[in-house]
Tab-separated table of C-alpha atoms and ligand atoms in Angstrom:
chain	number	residue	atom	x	y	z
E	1	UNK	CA	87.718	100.041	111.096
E	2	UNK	CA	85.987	99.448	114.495
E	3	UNK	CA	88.700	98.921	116.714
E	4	UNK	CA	86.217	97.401	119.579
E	5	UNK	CA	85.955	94.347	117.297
E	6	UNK	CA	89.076	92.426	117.275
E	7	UNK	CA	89.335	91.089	113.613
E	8	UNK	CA	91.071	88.077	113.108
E	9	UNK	CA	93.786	89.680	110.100
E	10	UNK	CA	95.288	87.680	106.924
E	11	UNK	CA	98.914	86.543	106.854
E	12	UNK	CA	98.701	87.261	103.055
E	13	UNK	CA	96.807	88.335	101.218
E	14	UNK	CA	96.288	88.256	97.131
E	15	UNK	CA	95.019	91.080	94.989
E	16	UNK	CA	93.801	90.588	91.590
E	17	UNK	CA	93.609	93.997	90.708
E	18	UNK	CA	91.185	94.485	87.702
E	19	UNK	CA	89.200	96.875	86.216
E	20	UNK	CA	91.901	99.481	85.412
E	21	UNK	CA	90.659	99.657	81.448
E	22	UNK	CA	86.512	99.815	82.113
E	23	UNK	CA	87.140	102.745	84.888
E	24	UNK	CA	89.138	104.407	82.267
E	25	UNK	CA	86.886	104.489	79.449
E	26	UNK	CA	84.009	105.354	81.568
E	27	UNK	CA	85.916	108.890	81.694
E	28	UNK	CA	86.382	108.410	78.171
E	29	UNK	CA	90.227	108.508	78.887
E	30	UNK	CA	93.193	106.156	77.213
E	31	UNK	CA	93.354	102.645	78.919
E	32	UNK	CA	96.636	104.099	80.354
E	33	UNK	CA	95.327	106.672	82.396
E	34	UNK	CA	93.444	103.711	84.360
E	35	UNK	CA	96.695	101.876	84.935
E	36	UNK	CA	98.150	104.872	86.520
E	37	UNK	CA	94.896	105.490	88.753
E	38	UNK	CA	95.712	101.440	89.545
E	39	UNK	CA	98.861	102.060	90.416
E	40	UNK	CA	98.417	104.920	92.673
E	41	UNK	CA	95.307	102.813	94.741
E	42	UNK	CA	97.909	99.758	94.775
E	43	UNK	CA	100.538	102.212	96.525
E	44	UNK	CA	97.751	103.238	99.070
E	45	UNK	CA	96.265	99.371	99.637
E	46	UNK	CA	100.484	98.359	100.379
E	47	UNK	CA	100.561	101.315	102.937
E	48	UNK	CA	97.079	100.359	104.723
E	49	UNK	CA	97.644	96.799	104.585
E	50	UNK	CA	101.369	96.847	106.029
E	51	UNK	CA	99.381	98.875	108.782
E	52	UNK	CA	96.827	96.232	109.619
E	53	UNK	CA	99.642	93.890	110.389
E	54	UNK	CA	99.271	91.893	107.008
E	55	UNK	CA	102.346	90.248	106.246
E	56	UNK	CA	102.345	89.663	103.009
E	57	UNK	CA	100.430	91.813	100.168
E	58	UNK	CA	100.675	90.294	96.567
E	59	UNK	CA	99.580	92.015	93.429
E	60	UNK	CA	98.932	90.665	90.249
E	61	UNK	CA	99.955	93.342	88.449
E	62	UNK	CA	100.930	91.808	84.910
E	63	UNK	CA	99.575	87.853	83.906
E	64	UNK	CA	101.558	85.696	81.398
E	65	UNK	CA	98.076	85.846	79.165
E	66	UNK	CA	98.552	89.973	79.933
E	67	UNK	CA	101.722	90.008	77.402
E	68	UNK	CA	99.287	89.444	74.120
E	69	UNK	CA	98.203	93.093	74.966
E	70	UNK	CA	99.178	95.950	72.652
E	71	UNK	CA	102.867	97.230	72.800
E	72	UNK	CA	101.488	100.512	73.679
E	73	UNK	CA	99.491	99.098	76.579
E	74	UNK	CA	102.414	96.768	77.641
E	75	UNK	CA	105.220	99.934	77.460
E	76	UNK	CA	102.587	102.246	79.604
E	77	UNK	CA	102.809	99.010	82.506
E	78	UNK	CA	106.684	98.954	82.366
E	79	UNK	CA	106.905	103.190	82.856
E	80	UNK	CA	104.753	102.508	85.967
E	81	UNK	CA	107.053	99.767	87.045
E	82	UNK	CA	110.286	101.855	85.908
E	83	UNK	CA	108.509	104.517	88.190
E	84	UNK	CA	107.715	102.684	91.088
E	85	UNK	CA	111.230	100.714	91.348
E	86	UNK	CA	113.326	103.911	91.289
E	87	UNK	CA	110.843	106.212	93.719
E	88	UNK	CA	108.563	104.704	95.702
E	89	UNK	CA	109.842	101.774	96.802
E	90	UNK	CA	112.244	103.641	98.679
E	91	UNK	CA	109.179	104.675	100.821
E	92	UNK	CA	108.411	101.113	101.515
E	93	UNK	CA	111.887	100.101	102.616
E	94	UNK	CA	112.055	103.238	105.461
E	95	UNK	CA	108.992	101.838	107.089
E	96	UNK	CA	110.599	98.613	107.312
E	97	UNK	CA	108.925	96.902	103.886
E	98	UNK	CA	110.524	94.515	101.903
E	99	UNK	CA	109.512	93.837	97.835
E	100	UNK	CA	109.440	90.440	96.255
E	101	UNK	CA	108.722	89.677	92.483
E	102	UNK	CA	107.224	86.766	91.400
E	103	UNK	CA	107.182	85.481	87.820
E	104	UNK	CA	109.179	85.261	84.390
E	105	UNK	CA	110.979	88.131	84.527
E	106	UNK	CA	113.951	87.221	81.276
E	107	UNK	CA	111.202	88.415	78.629
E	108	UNK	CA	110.716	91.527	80.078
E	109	UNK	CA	112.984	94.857	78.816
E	110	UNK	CA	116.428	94.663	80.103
E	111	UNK	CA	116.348	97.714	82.264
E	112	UNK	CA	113.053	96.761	83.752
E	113	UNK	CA	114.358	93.626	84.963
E	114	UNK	CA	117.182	94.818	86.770
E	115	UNK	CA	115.108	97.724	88.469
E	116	UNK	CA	112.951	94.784	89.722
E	117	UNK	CA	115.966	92.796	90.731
E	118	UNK	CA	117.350	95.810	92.372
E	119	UNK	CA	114.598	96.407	94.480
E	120	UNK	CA	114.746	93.377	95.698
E	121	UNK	CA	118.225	92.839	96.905
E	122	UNK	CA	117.868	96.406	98.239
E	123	UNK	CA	114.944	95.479	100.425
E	124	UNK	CA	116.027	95.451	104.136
E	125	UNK	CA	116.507	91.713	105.560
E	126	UNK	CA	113.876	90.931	108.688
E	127	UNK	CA	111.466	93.136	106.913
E	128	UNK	CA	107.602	93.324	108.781
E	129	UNK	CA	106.001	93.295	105.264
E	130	UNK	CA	106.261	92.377	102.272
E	131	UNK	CA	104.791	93.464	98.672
E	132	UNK	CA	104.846	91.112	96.521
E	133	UNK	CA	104.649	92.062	92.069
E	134	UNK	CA	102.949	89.151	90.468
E	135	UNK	CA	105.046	90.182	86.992
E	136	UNK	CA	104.515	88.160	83.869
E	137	UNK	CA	103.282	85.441	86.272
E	138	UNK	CA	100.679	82.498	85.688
E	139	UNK	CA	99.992	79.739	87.851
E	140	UNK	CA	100.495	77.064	85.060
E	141	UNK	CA	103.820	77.792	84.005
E	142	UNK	CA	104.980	78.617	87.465
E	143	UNK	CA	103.905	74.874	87.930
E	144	UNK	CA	105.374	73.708	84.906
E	145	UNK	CA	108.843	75.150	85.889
E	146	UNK	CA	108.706	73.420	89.013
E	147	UNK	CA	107.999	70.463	87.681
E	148	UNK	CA	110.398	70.378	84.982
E	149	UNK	CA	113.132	71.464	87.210
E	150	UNK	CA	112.695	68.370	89.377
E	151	UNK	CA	112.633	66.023	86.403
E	152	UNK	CA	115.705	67.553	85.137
E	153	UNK	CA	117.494	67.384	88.964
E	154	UNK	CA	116.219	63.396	89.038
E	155	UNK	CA	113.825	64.398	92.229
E	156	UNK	CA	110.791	62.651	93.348
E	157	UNK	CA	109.372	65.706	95.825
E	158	UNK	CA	107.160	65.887	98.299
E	159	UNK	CA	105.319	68.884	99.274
E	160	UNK	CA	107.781	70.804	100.333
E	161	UNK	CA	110.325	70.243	98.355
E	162	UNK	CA	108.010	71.137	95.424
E	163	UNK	CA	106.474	74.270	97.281
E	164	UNK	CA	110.241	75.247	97.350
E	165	UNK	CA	110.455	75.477	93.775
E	166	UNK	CA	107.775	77.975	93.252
E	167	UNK	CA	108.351	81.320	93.135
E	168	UNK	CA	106.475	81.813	96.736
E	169	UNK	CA	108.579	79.594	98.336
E	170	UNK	CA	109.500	80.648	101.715
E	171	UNK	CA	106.167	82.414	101.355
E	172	UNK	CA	102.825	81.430	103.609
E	173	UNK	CA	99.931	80.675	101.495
E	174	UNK	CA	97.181	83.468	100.804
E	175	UNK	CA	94.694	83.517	103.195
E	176	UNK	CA	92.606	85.654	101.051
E	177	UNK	CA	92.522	86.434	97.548
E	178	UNK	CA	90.570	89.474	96.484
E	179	UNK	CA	89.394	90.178	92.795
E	180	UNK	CA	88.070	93.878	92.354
E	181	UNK	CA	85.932	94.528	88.687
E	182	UNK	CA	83.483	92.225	88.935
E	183	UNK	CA	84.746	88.932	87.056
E	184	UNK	CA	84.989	85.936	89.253
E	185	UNK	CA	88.039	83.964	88.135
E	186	UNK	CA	91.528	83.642	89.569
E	187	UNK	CA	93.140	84.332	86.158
E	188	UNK	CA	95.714	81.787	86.254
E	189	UNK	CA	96.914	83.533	89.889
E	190	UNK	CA	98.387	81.720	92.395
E	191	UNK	CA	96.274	78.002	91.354
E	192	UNK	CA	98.492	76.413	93.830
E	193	UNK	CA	98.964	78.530	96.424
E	194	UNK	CA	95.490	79.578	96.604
E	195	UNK	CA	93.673	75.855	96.885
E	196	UNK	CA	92.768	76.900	100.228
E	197	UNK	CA	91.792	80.743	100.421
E	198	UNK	CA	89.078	82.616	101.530
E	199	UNK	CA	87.732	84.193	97.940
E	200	UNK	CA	86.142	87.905	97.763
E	201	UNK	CA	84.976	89.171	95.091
E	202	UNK	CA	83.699	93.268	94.722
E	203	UNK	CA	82.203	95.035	91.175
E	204	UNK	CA	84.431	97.706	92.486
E	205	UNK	CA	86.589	98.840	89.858
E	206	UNK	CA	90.533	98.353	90.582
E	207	UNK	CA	91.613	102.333	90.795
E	208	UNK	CA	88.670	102.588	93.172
E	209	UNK	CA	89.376	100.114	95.436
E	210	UNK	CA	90.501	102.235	98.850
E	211	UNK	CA	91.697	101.170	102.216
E	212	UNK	CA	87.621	101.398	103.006
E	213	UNK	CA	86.730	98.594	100.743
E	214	UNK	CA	90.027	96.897	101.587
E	215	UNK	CA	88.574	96.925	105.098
E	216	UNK	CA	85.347	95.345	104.370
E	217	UNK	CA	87.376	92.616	102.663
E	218	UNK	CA	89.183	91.865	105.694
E	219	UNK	CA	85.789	92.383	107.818
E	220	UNK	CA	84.234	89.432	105.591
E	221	UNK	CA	86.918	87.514	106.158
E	222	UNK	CA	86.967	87.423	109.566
E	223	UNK	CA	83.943	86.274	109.559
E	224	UNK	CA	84.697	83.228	107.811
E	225	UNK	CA	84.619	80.045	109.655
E	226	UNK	CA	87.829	77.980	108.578
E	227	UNK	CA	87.424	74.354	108.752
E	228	UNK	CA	89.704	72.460	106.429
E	229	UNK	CA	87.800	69.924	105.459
E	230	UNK	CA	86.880	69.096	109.389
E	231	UNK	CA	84.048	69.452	111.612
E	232	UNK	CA	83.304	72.461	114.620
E	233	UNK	CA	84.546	71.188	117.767
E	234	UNK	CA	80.874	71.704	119.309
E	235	UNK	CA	78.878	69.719	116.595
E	236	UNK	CA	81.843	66.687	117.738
P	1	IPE	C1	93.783	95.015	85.253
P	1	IPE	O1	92.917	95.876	84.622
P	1	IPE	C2	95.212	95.412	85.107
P	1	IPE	C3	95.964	94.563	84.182
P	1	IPE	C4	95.533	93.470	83.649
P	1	IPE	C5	97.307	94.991	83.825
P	1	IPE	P1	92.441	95.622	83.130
P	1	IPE	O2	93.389	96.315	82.221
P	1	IPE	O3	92.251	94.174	82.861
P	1	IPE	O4	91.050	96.377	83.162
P	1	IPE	P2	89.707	95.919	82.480
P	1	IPE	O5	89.391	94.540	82.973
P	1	IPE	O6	89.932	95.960	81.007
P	1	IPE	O7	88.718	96.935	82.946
P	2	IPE	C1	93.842	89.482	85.534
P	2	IPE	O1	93.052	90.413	84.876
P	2	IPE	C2	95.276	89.894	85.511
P	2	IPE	C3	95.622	91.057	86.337
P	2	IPE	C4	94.809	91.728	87.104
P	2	IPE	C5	97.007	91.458	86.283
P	2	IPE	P1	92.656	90.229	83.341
P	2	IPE	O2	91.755	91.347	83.000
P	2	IPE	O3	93.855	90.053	82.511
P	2	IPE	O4	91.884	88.836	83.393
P	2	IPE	P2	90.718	88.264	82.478
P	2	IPE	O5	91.109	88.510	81.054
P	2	IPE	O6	89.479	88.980	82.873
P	2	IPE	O7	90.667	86.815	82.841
P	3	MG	MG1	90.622	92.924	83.149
């Protein structure tokens, strides 16, 4: 990146990381063999993002909707996670990285959940990033159990008292959410959280999504003239 031009960098930023299963078959290989490609670019992104000074990095690395997908698919995404939560995470923590897991975890296998809770309480406190695993997540019901946990408590909220029932909370709100593989959806990712991000979208394919297109995300971005709804001091 052109370090001459100072770039104005994300607090967080969301990754919607698709296209695992079409860069796959275009090598005529098992749907697998893309997640593990995926998961390897992921690692890289975490590294190169953590170095920009992002804060926060969430992947959505398994939707609610992505649990109707074959047992065989589903058990290939839970070896990665099995992988990643015993080796290297352990990376992530000696550069001062934290990881955070949002999403219904209780329907996942037993030994997969605690890996995920593991690496969690393992993560060092004060961390400088953090990578967040959108796991089993969706927007809706993430809503739904915030809602339903204040009816149940008797609470009228207000924003942040609901905020702090979402599985972010304690969490700034993306300032960017990228989608690689070409659809242009959010996917039931982060509905909430996201009602005021800066969207990218790239026909890149997931597994080759490097730090270089990362970088032109964030260039695009900083570009990107803010305004929440008011006007440019000049045109005042
Ligand atoms: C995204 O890639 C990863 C997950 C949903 C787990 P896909 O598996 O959706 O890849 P495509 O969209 O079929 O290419
Ligand atoms: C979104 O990708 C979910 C993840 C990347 C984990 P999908 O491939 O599941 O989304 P749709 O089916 O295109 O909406
Ligand atoms: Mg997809």
């Amino acid at each position: 990146m052109d370090k001459r031009e100072p770039l104005k960098i994300p607090l967080h930023v969301g990754l919607i990381m698709d296209g695992n299963g079409r860069w796959a078959k275009k090598r005529h290989m098992p749907r697998s063999f893309g997640h593990n490609a995926g998961m390897n670019a992921m690692i890289k992104l975490a590294e190169h993002a953590s170095g920009l000074g992002i804060k926060y990095l969430t992947v959505y690395t398994l939707s609610t909707e992505n649990l109707q997908r074959p047992e065989e698919e589903l058990e290939g995404l839970f070896g990665l996670f099995r992988n990643y939560f015993t080796t290297n995470v352990k990376k992530l923590y000696k550069k001062n990285s934290a990881v955070k897991v949002i999403g219904d975890l209780s329907v996942l296998p037993q030994d997969v959940q605690k890996l995920l809770r593991d690496g969690e309480d393992n993560s060092p406190s004060g961390a400088e990033f953090t990578l967040v695993f959108a796991i089993n997540y969706g927007a809706r019901n993430e809503i739904l159990h915030a809602v339903n946990s204040a009816v149940e408590n008797g609470l009228k909220l207000d924003r942040d008292g609901f905020e702090n029932l979402l599985y972010t909370r304690g969490m700034p709100y993306p300032d960017l959410i990228i989608r690689t593989g070409g659809e242009k959806r959010l996917s039931n990712f982060l509905a909430y959280q996201a009602a005021y991000a800066e969207l990218y979208f790239t026909e890149v394919l997931f597994p080759d999504f490097s730090p270089k297109e990362f970088d032109k995300a964030i260039k695009d971005f900083s570009g990107r003239d803010r305004r929440y709804g008011k006007i440019k001091k000049e045109d005042n």
